[in-house]
Short mmCIF file of C-alpha atoms in Angstrom, two decimals:
data_model
loop_
_atom_site.label_atom_id
_atom_site.label_comp_id
_atom_site.label_asym_id
_atom_site.label_seq_id
_atom_site.Cartn_x
_atom_site.Cartn_y
_atom_site.Cartn_z
CA MET A 1127 -9.17 18.90 -25.73
CA THR A 1128 -9.28 17.44 -22.17
CA GLY A 1129 -6.79 14.80 -23.29
CA LEU A 1130 -4.34 17.40 -24.51
CA VAL A 1131 -4.69 19.37 -21.26
CA GLY A 1132 -3.93 16.14 -19.35
CA LEU A 1133 -0.91 15.46 -21.56
CA ALA A 1134 0.32 19.03 -21.04
CA ILE A 1135 0.02 18.62 -17.25
CA VAL A 1136 2.04 15.39 -17.35
CA ILE A 1137 4.76 16.90 -19.57
CA ILE A 1138 5.00 20.08 -17.48
CA SER A 1139 5.17 17.96 -14.30
CA ALA A 1140 7.96 15.81 -15.77
CA VAL A 1141 9.95 18.89 -16.84
CA LEU A 1142 9.42 20.55 -13.42
CA LEU A 1143 10.49 17.36 -11.65
CA ALA A 1144 13.68 17.20 -13.70
CA VAL A 1145 14.39 20.90 -13.06
CA ILE A 1146 13.86 20.52 -9.30
CA VAL A 1147 16.18 17.47 -9.23
CA LEU A 1148 18.88 19.48 -11.01
CA THR A 1149 18.54 22.42 -8.60
CA LEU A 1150 18.40 20.30 -5.44
CA GLY A 1151 22.15 20.73 -4.91
CA ARG A 1152 21.64 24.48 -4.48
CA ILE A 1153 18.41 24.54 -2.49
CA HIS A 1154 18.13 22.66 0.76
CA PRO A 1155 14.45 21.99 1.43
CA SER A 1156 13.42 21.25 4.98
CA PHE A 1157 10.35 19.12 5.61
CA ARG A 1158 8.21 18.92 8.69
CA LYS A 1159 8.76 15.88 10.86
CA ILE A 1160 6.60 12.81 10.24
CA ALA A 1161 7.29 10.61 13.26
CA VAL A 1162 6.45 7.25 11.68
CA PHE A 1163 9.05 7.58 8.95
CA SER A 1164 11.90 8.32 11.35
CA GLN A 1165 10.63 5.35 13.33
CA ALA A 1166 11.04 3.19 10.18
CA MET A 1167 14.77 3.89 10.15
CA ARG A 1168 14.94 3.02 13.86
CA PHE A 1169 13.12 -0.27 13.27
CA VAL A 1170 15.61 -1.34 10.63
CA ARG A 1171 18.61 -0.42 12.77
CA TYR A 1172 17.06 -2.34 15.65
CA VAL A 1173 16.51 -5.57 13.68
CA ALA A 1174 20.02 -5.40 12.24
CA GLU A 1175 21.60 -5.01 15.68
CA ASP A 1176 19.25 -7.30 17.56
CA GLY A 1177 19.17 -10.09 14.98
CA THR A 1178 15.38 -10.12 14.82
CA ARG A 1179 13.16 -10.13 11.76
CA ILE A 1180 11.35 -7.32 10.00
CA HIS A 1181 8.22 -7.76 7.93
CA PHE A 1182 7.64 -5.55 4.91
CA SER A 1183 4.33 -5.40 3.13
CA VAL A 1184 3.26 -3.61 -0.04
CA GLY A 1185 -0.42 -4.44 0.37
CA ASN A 1186 -2.86 -5.83 -2.13
CA GLY A 1187 -3.31 -2.99 -4.59
CA ASP A 1188 -3.84 -3.86 -8.22
CA THR A 1189 -0.84 -2.62 -10.18
CA LEU A 1190 -3.04 -2.15 -13.24
CA THR A 1191 -5.15 0.48 -11.43
CA GLN A 1192 -4.55 3.60 -9.35
CA THR A 1193 -4.34 1.53 -6.16
CA GLY A 1194 -1.02 0.13 -7.36
CA SER A 1195 0.82 3.44 -6.95
CA SER A 1196 0.96 3.16 -3.16
CA GLY A 1197 2.51 -0.29 -3.60
CA LEU A 1198 5.25 1.32 -5.70
CA VAL A 1199 5.97 3.69 -2.80
CA GLY A 1200 6.21 0.64 -0.53
CA LEU A 1201 8.68 -0.93 -2.97
CA ALA A 1202 10.85 2.20 -2.92
CA VAL A 1203 10.95 2.02 0.88
CA ILE A 1204 11.87 -1.69 0.79
CA ARG A 1205 14.66 -0.90 -1.65
CA ARG A 1206 15.97 1.82 0.67
CA LEU A 1207 15.70 -0.13 3.93
CA GLY A 1208 15.96 -3.71 2.68
CA ASP A 1209 19.76 -3.82 2.34
CA PHE A 1210 20.27 -2.80 5.96
CA ALA A 1211 17.50 -5.13 7.17
CA SER A 1212 19.18 -8.02 5.29
CA LEU A 1213 22.15 -7.69 7.65
CA SER A 1214 20.05 -9.18 10.45
CA ASP A 1215 20.51 -12.83 11.47
CA ARG A 1216 16.92 -13.35 10.43
CA PRO A 1217 16.44 -12.06 6.88
CA PRO A 1218 13.40 -9.84 6.23
CA ILE A 1219 10.08 -11.21 5.05
CA ALA A 1220 7.90 -9.39 2.54
CA THR A 1221 4.24 -10.11 1.87
CA SER A 1222 1.78 -8.92 -0.73
CA GLY A 1223 -1.69 -9.81 -1.93
CA ASN A 1224 -1.08 -9.44 -5.64
CA GLY A 1225 0.87 -11.51 -8.17
CA VAL A 1226 2.58 -8.57 -9.91
CA LEU A 1227 3.52 -6.91 -6.61
CA ASN A 1228 4.94 -10.25 -5.46
CA LEU A 1229 7.28 -10.42 -8.46
CA LEU A 1230 8.34 -6.79 -8.05
CA THR A 1231 8.95 -7.25 -4.33
CA THR A 1232 11.09 -10.32 -5.01
CA ASP A 1233 13.22 -8.31 -7.44
CA VAL A 1234 13.57 -5.34 -5.11
CA LEU A 1235 14.35 -7.37 -1.98
CA GLN A 1236 16.85 -9.49 -3.91
CA SER A 1237 18.56 -6.32 -5.20
CA ALA A 1238 18.66 -4.96 -1.65
CA ASN A 1239 20.14 -8.24 -0.38
CA ASP A 1240 22.79 -8.34 -3.13
CA PHE A 1241 23.76 -4.76 -2.27
CA ASN A 1242 25.38 -6.00 0.94
CA PRO A 1243 29.17 -6.56 0.83
CA GLU A 1244 28.77 -10.19 1.88
CA PRO A 1245 25.25 -11.15 0.87
CA GLU A 1246 23.59 -14.29 2.21
CA PRO A 1247 21.95 -16.46 -0.49
CA PHE A 1248 18.54 -14.93 -1.17
CA ARG A 1249 15.63 -17.17 -0.24
CA LYS A 1250 12.78 -16.77 -2.73
CA ASN A 1251 10.26 -17.88 -0.11
CA SER A 1252 11.00 -14.83 2.01
CA VAL A 1253 8.70 -12.95 -0.37
CA ARG A 1254 5.19 -14.32 -0.12
CA VAL A 1255 1.71 -13.98 -1.49
CA THR A 1256 -0.42 -14.67 1.56
CA GLY A 1257 -3.81 -14.34 -0.13
CA LEU A 1258 -5.31 -12.89 -3.26
CA SER A 1259 -8.29 -11.04 -1.80
CA PRO A 1260 -8.02 -8.39 0.96
CA MET A 1261 -9.46 -10.71 3.62
CA ALA A 1262 -7.47 -13.74 2.46
CA TYR A 1263 -4.33 -11.60 2.47
CA THR A 1264 -5.03 -10.48 6.04
CA ALA A 1265 -5.80 -14.03 7.16
CA GLY A 1266 -2.45 -15.10 5.71
CA VAL A 1267 -0.45 -12.29 7.31
CA LEU A 1268 -1.78 -12.89 10.85
CA PRO A 1269 0.01 -16.27 11.34
CA THR A 1270 3.10 -14.94 9.56
CA ILE A 1271 3.51 -12.23 12.21
CA ARG A 1272 3.07 -14.80 14.98
CA ASP A 1273 5.05 -17.77 13.60
CA GLU A 1274 8.00 -15.96 12.05
CA LYS A 1275 8.80 -14.04 15.26
CA ILE A 1276 8.47 -10.66 13.62
CA SER A 1277 9.76 -7.77 15.74
CA SER A 1278 8.84 -4.89 13.41
CA ASN A 1279 6.38 -4.38 10.58
CA ILE A 1280 6.57 -1.77 7.84
CA MET A 1281 3.42 -1.89 5.74
CA ILE A 1282 3.10 0.69 2.99
CA GLY A 1283 0.63 0.13 0.18
CA ASN A 1284 -3.04 -0.34 -0.49
CA PHE A 1285 -4.86 -1.86 2.46
CA GLY A 1286 -8.53 -1.79 3.38
CA PRO A 1287 -10.05 -1.48 6.86
CA GLU A 1288 -9.00 -5.08 7.54
CA ILE A 1289 -5.54 -3.73 8.35
CA GLY A 1290 -6.94 -3.18 11.87
CA LEU A 1291 -6.67 -6.93 12.42
CA ILE A 1292 -3.00 -6.91 11.39
CA VAL A 1293 -2.24 -3.99 13.72
CA GLU A 1294 -3.91 -5.90 16.54
CA ALA A 1295 -1.93 -9.07 15.74
CA ALA A 1296 1.33 -7.09 15.79
CA ALA A 1297 0.39 -5.49 19.11
CA ARG A 1298 -0.22 -8.96 20.59
CA GLN A 1299 3.34 -9.96 19.64
CA ASN A 1300 4.73 -6.66 20.98
CA ALA A 1301 6.00 -5.99 17.47
CA GLY A 1302 6.51 -2.47 16.18
CA MET A 1303 4.15 -1.31 13.48
CA ILE A 1304 4.33 1.34 10.80
CA ALA A 1305 1.42 1.25 8.41
CA ALA A 1306 0.25 3.60 5.68
CA SER A 1307 -2.51 3.16 3.15
CA ASP A 1308 -3.98 5.27 0.36
CA ASN A 1309 -7.45 4.02 1.32
CA LEU A 1310 -9.42 6.57 3.35
CA THR A 1311 -11.27 3.99 5.47
CA ALA A 1312 -8.02 2.22 6.25
CA GLN A 1313 -6.47 5.54 7.25
CA SER A 1314 -9.23 6.12 9.80
CA VAL A 1315 -8.83 2.56 11.12
CA LEU A 1316 -5.08 3.13 11.44
CA PHE A 1317 -5.71 6.42 13.22
CA ALA A 1318 -7.76 4.59 15.80
CA SER A 1319 -5.53 1.57 16.14
CA MET A 1320 -1.90 2.70 15.96
CA LYS A 1321 0.05 4.10 18.88
CA ASN A 1322 1.65 6.83 16.76
CA THR A 1323 -0.35 9.02 14.39
CA PRO A 1324 -0.23 7.22 11.03
CA PRO A 1325 0.47 9.02 7.75
CA ILE A 1326 -2.77 10.75 6.75
CA GLY A 1327 -3.79 11.60 3.20
CA GLU A 1328 -0.92 11.88 0.78
CA GLU A 1329 1.74 11.68 3.51
CA LEU A 1330 2.23 8.07 2.40
CA TYR A 1331 3.79 9.34 -0.82
CA ALA A 1332 6.43 11.19 1.22
CA ALA A 1333 7.82 7.90 2.55
CA GLY A 1334 10.58 7.76 -0.06
CA ALA A 1335 11.81 11.28 0.65
CA TYR A 1336 11.79 10.74 4.41
CA THR A 1337 13.75 7.50 4.14
CA GLU A 1338 16.25 9.23 1.85
CA SER A 1339 15.64 7.01 -1.17
CA ASN A 1340 16.94 9.35 -3.90
CA SER A 1341 16.77 12.99 -4.96
CA PHE A 1342 13.73 12.29 -7.17
CA HIS A 1343 11.69 11.50 -4.06
CA THR A 1344 12.60 14.83 -2.47
CA ALA A 1345 11.88 16.61 -5.76
CA SER A 1346 8.49 14.81 -5.96
CA LEU A 1347 7.54 16.26 -2.57
CA LEU A 1348 8.44 19.78 -3.69
CA LEU A 1349 6.50 19.29 -6.93
CA GLN A 1350 3.47 18.08 -4.96
CA ASP A 1351 3.71 21.23 -2.80
CA ILE A 1352 3.84 23.46 -5.90
CA PHE A 1353 0.76 21.76 -7.37
CA ARG A 1354 -1.01 21.89 -4.02
CA TRP A 1355 -0.58 25.66 -3.85
CA LEU A 1356 -1.71 26.00 -7.48
CA ILE A 1357 -4.85 23.97 -6.72
CA ILE A 1358 -5.57 26.07 -3.60
CA LEU A 1359 -5.15 29.21 -5.70
CA ALA A 1360 -7.45 27.84 -8.42
CA LEU A 1361 -10.09 26.92 -5.81
CA LEU A 1362 -9.95 30.39 -4.24
CA VAL A 1363 -10.10 32.16 -7.61
CA GLY A 1364 -12.96 29.89 -8.68
CA ALA A 1365 -14.88 30.60 -5.47
CA ALA A 1366 -14.30 34.36 -5.85
CA LEU A 1367 -15.46 34.31 -9.49
CA LYS A 1368 -18.52 32.28 -8.53
CA LEU A 1369 -19.27 34.73 -5.72
CA ALA A 1370 -18.96 37.62 -8.14
CA GLY A 1371 -21.36 35.88 -10.53
CA LEU A 1372 -18.73 35.61 -13.29
CA LEU A 1373 -18.64 31.80 -13.35
CA MET B 762 22.25 -7.37 -12.92
CA ASN B 763 24.58 -6.33 -15.74
CA ARG B 764 24.40 -2.80 -17.07
CA PHE B 765 23.08 -3.79 -20.51
CA LEU B 766 20.16 -5.70 -19.01
CA LEU B 767 19.39 -2.81 -16.70
CA PHE B 768 19.50 -0.36 -19.62
CA LEU B 769 17.19 -2.66 -21.61
CA ASN B 770 14.74 -2.94 -18.70
CA VAL B 771 14.64 0.81 -18.17
CA THR B 772 14.19 1.48 -21.91
CA ILE B 773 11.34 -1.03 -22.23
CA ALA B 774 9.64 0.32 -19.09
CA ILE B 775 9.89 3.96 -20.19
CA LEU B 776 8.81 3.30 -23.79
CA THR B 777 5.84 1.06 -22.95
CA GLY B 778 4.76 3.27 -20.04
CA GLY B 779 5.02 6.38 -22.19
CA LEU B 780 3.07 4.83 -25.06
CA VAL B 781 0.27 3.54 -22.82
CA LEU B 782 0.01 6.96 -21.17
CA LEU B 783 -0.01 8.73 -24.54
CA GLY B 784 -2.86 6.48 -25.67
CA TYR B 785 -5.07 7.86 -22.90
CA PHE B 786 -4.52 11.47 -23.98
CA VAL B 787 -4.25 11.34 -27.78
CA ASP B 788 -7.00 10.23 -30.14
CA ASN B 789 -4.84 8.59 -32.80
CA PRO B 790 -5.80 5.16 -34.21
CA THR B 791 -2.20 3.93 -34.52
CA ILE B 792 -1.29 4.92 -30.95
CA ASN B 793 -4.63 3.68 -29.57
CA ASN B 794 -4.27 0.31 -31.31
CA PHE B 795 -0.73 -0.07 -30.05
CA GLN B 796 -1.90 0.89 -26.57
CA MET B 797 -4.57 -1.82 -26.73
CA ILE B 798 -1.98 -4.42 -27.76
CA LEU B 799 0.29 -3.40 -24.87
CA LEU B 800 -2.63 -3.49 -22.43
CA GLU B 801 -3.60 -6.98 -23.64
CA TRP B 802 -0.02 -8.15 -23.12
CA MET B 803 -0.09 -6.55 -19.69
CA MET B 804 -3.25 -8.48 -18.78
CA ILE B 805 -1.65 -11.75 -19.90
CA LEU B 806 1.50 -10.97 -17.90
CA ALA B 807 -0.58 -10.01 -14.84
CA GLY B 808 -2.46 -13.34 -15.17
CA SER B 809 0.86 -15.19 -15.35
CA ALA B 810 2.09 -13.27 -12.29
CA LEU B 811 -1.06 -14.38 -10.48
CA LEU B 812 -0.26 -18.02 -11.26
CA ILE B 813 3.32 -17.50 -10.06
CA GLY B 814 1.87 -15.95 -6.88
CA ILE B 815 -0.29 -19.03 -6.29
CA GLY B 816 2.78 -21.21 -6.92
CA ASN B 817 4.69 -19.10 -4.39
CA MET B 818 1.95 -19.57 -1.80
CA PHE B 819 2.02 -23.34 -2.42
CA SER B 820 5.81 -23.46 -2.14
CA VAL B 821 5.91 -21.40 1.10
CA HIS B 822 3.39 -23.66 2.84
CA LEU B 823 5.01 -26.83 1.51
CA GLN B 824 8.33 -25.66 2.96
CA LYS B 825 6.62 -24.98 6.30
CA ILE B 826 5.29 -28.55 6.39
CA ARG B 827 8.65 -30.05 5.39
CA GLU B 828 10.54 -28.11 8.05
CA HIS B 829 7.85 -28.76 10.73
CA LYS B 830 7.66 -25.03 11.40
CA PRO B 831 5.05 -23.60 13.78
CA GLY B 832 1.66 -23.57 12.08
CA SER B 833 2.54 -26.39 9.70
CA VAL B 834 -0.80 -28.09 10.44
CA ASN B 835 -2.59 -24.98 9.17
CA SER B 836 -0.38 -25.07 6.09
CA ALA B 837 -1.35 -28.69 5.46
CA VAL B 838 -5.05 -27.81 5.69
CA LEU B 839 -4.51 -24.85 3.36
CA LEU B 840 -2.71 -26.97 0.76
CA PHE B 841 -5.35 -29.71 0.97
CA PHE B 842 -8.16 -27.25 0.30
CA MET B 843 -6.14 -25.42 -2.33
CA LEU B 844 -5.71 -28.62 -4.30
CA LEU B 845 -9.33 -29.62 -3.72
CA THR B 846 -10.57 -26.23 -4.97
CA LEU B 847 -8.27 -26.51 -7.97
CA LEU B 848 -9.66 -29.96 -8.74
CA PHE B 849 -13.27 -28.76 -8.45
CA GLY B 850 -12.44 -25.66 -10.47
CA PHE B 851 -11.05 -27.61 -13.41
CA THR B 852 -13.74 -30.30 -13.41
CA PRO B 853 -16.98 -29.10 -15.07
CA ASP B 854 -19.09 -31.78 -13.30
CA PHE B 855 -18.33 -30.16 -9.94
CA SER B 856 -19.77 -26.72 -10.72
CA ALA B 857 -22.25 -27.08 -7.83
CA VAL B 858 -19.38 -27.71 -5.39
CA GLN B 859 -17.63 -24.56 -6.64
CA GLY B 860 -20.67 -22.54 -5.51
CA LEU B 861 -20.62 -24.37 -2.19
CA ILE B 862 -16.96 -23.50 -1.63
CA LEU B 863 -17.63 -19.84 -2.45
CA ASN B 864 -20.92 -19.40 -0.58
CA GLY B 865 -20.33 -21.95 2.17
CA ILE B 866 -16.70 -21.30 3.05
CA LEU B 867 -15.12 -18.23 1.48
CA ILE B 868 -17.89 -15.67 2.04
CA PRO B 869 -18.79 -16.77 5.61
CA VAL B 870 -15.11 -16.78 6.64
CA SER B 871 -14.60 -13.27 5.19
CA THR B 872 -17.75 -12.07 6.94
CA SER B 873 -16.54 -13.55 10.23
CA LEU B 874 -13.28 -11.65 9.86
CA LEU B 875 -15.27 -8.47 9.26
CA ALA B 876 -17.27 -9.12 12.42
CA LEU B 877 -14.00 -9.64 14.29
CA LEU B 878 -12.77 -6.36 12.83
CA ALA B 879 -15.83 -4.55 14.19
CA VAL B 880 -15.10 -5.83 17.70
CA THR B 881 -11.40 -4.96 17.33
CA LEU B 882 -12.28 -1.43 16.23
CA ILE B 883 -14.54 -0.91 19.24
CA TYR B 884 -11.64 -1.99 21.45
CA PHE B 885 -9.24 0.36 19.65
CA SER B 886 -11.68 3.27 19.94
CA MET B 887 -12.04 2.66 23.67
CA ARG B 888 -8.26 2.63 24.03
CA LEU B 889 -7.59 5.62 21.77
CA LEU B 890 -7.60 8.26 24.51
CA GLN B 891 -5.17 6.16 26.52
CA THR B 892 -2.67 5.67 23.71
CA ARG B 893 -2.89 9.08 22.04
CA ARG B 894 -4.47 11.80 24.14
CA ASN B 895 -4.79 14.86 21.90
CA ALA B 896 -7.44 17.09 20.30
CA PHE B 897 -7.57 15.01 17.09
CA SER B 898 -8.42 11.86 19.03
CA VAL B 899 -11.20 13.66 20.90
CA VAL B 900 -12.69 15.02 17.64
CA PHE B 901 -12.37 11.56 16.06
CA LEU B 902 -14.22 9.85 18.93
CA LEU B 903 -16.90 12.55 19.16
CA THR B 904 -17.58 12.25 15.43
CA ILE B 905 -17.92 8.47 15.73
CA LEU B 906 -20.33 8.91 18.63
CA ILE B 907 -22.50 11.45 16.80
CA ILE B 908 -22.66 9.37 13.61
CA LEU B 909 -23.55 6.26 15.63
CA LEU B 910 -26.28 8.15 17.48
CA ALA B 911 -27.62 9.41 14.17
CA LEU B 912 -27.58 6.01 12.49
CA SER B 913 -28.76 3.69 15.23
CA PRO B 914 -32.00 4.35 17.09
CA LEU B 915 -31.75 3.44 20.78
CA PRO B 916 -34.22 1.07 22.44
CA VAL B 917 -37.21 2.80 24.10
CA ILE B 918 -35.92 6.31 23.34
CA GLY B 919 -35.80 5.74 19.57
CA GLY B 920 -33.83 7.91 17.16
CA PHE B 921 -32.40 11.35 17.75
CA SER B 922 -33.89 13.42 14.94
CA PHE B 923 -31.55 16.33 15.67
CA PHE B 924 -28.52 14.12 15.05
CA SER B 925 -29.95 12.11 12.14
CA ASP B 926 -31.50 15.04 10.25
CA SER B 927 -29.16 17.96 10.84
CA VAL B 928 -25.84 17.09 12.44
CA ARG B 929 -25.19 13.91 10.46
CA TYR B 930 -26.09 15.66 7.22
CA PHE B 931 -23.70 18.52 8.02
CA ILE B 932 -20.87 16.16 9.02
CA SER B 933 -21.29 13.81 6.04
CA ASN B 934 -21.97 16.31 3.30
CA SER B 935 -19.85 19.25 4.38
CA LEU B 936 -17.02 18.26 6.68
CA VAL B 937 -16.35 14.68 5.55
CA LEU B 938 -16.92 15.33 1.84
CA GLY B 939 -14.67 18.39 1.87
CA GLY B 940 -11.95 16.65 3.84
CA ALA B 941 -12.15 13.50 1.71
CA ARG B 942 -11.89 15.55 -1.50
CA GLY B 943 -8.82 17.33 -0.14
CA ILE B 944 -7.18 14.03 0.77
CA LEU B 945 -8.07 12.53 -2.62
CA ILE B 946 -6.52 15.52 -4.43
CA GLY B 947 -3.36 14.93 -2.38
CA ILE B 948 -3.41 11.20 -3.21
CA GLY B 949 -3.90 12.10 -6.89
CA LEU B 950 -0.81 14.34 -6.78
CA GLY B 951 1.16 11.61 -5.02
CA THR B 952 0.09 9.09 -7.66
CA LEU B 953 1.14 11.50 -10.43
CA THR B 954 4.64 12.00 -9.04
CA THR B 955 5.04 8.26 -8.30
CA GLY B 956 4.14 7.47 -11.92
CA LEU B 957 6.50 10.14 -13.20
CA ARG B 958 9.40 8.72 -11.20
CA VAL B 959 8.81 5.30 -12.78
CA LEU B 960 8.41 6.86 -16.26
CA LEU B 961 11.65 8.81 -15.86
CA GLY B 962 13.48 5.68 -14.70
CA ALA B 963 14.24 7.11 -11.25
CA ASP B 964 12.24 4.42 -9.46
CA ARG B 965 12.87 0.97 -10.86
CA PRO B 966 10.54 -1.46 -9.10
CA TYR B 967 11.47 -4.04 -11.73
CA GLY B 968 14.86 -4.39 -9.97
CA GLY B 969 18.40 -3.40 -10.76
CA ASP B 970 20.59 -0.63 -9.40
#
């Protein structure tokens, strides 16, 4: 029974998502400002004009588990910003701490590079696995930020509290930093360490919509809002029923 | 990427993703068996991707050494120990050395990084009110202070029973738990919509436009 309920939720969500995408031409949703995502666009423009290098990271989430979903958001952002970043004299670098994410990032960054009118030959080594455990990954990223003369970092994916060390390394190089993680401990570390307020909670999943990836990302945000209100309603009704002794 | 290949990629991704998802919800032997086969293939592919990732790491550091880039000495050390670990890993006679590498090098180095992280976090906390002076930062710092007071007894004075018995309990079990559940519900919704975008072929992390 629970399985069927789950299946029904997924099917209804898929239908709703498709309906919202189709109606997006008529409705013009406005979202509140999330400073870090507008900063991401600025970073990319800056590296393209200044000829410096940007570092993308999709973290070390396991794509076979729930932690991989934040990495997929990171990939969508790379796809959206990667083509513009590839215009820089120094092509972007992408790091990850997982074999599958590494392959996906290579594909996405290569697609972004080929999207340019006069693409430079894509260098496979610009996408790197720097370590296969969270600490090894961090230890590998620290020298990358220093040695590759990174001017901006966009890190969206699954990171643990060790991301504090990466933020500190970027600050030492005077490099810009945008970081978002689905891990609660990492979010609190980012809150303490970043200059701007980092994306908290599910704000990470809004990255695609705020960087104008495609209409599905905007529709996803609206769908999340609908579900959020439904959950709030269910919680309030549940609390009222419990209070009345009916549950 | 030509259109046929893209169409094939999208079709395979949607079909396999849909079938694996269906297997979690429906109790049907045919679907469940097929789901298991797909999951086994996925594990094999993920293992292969891991090997490719290790190859990528090797290639990146080898290139750094060849081009005498900054940090090439570190790369040389990394490659030396990578090959040494590989040798010890594949040779059954060296099983004792494998334990030494894990317990003598890997774990202590990771622990040292954690210790470094603790110091870095103290520094960041001290700097927080300088970089971002707002109500959230004040609440954040006050909460840290209260939890630290509750967890760590001070010399001579000892523990603060008011903080450890009442305030900490209220913060951990009411405020933090409630907030964390709210955030996790949001993350769950975000994960659902991210998965749906991939299942509907709107997001194609496997490349192609």
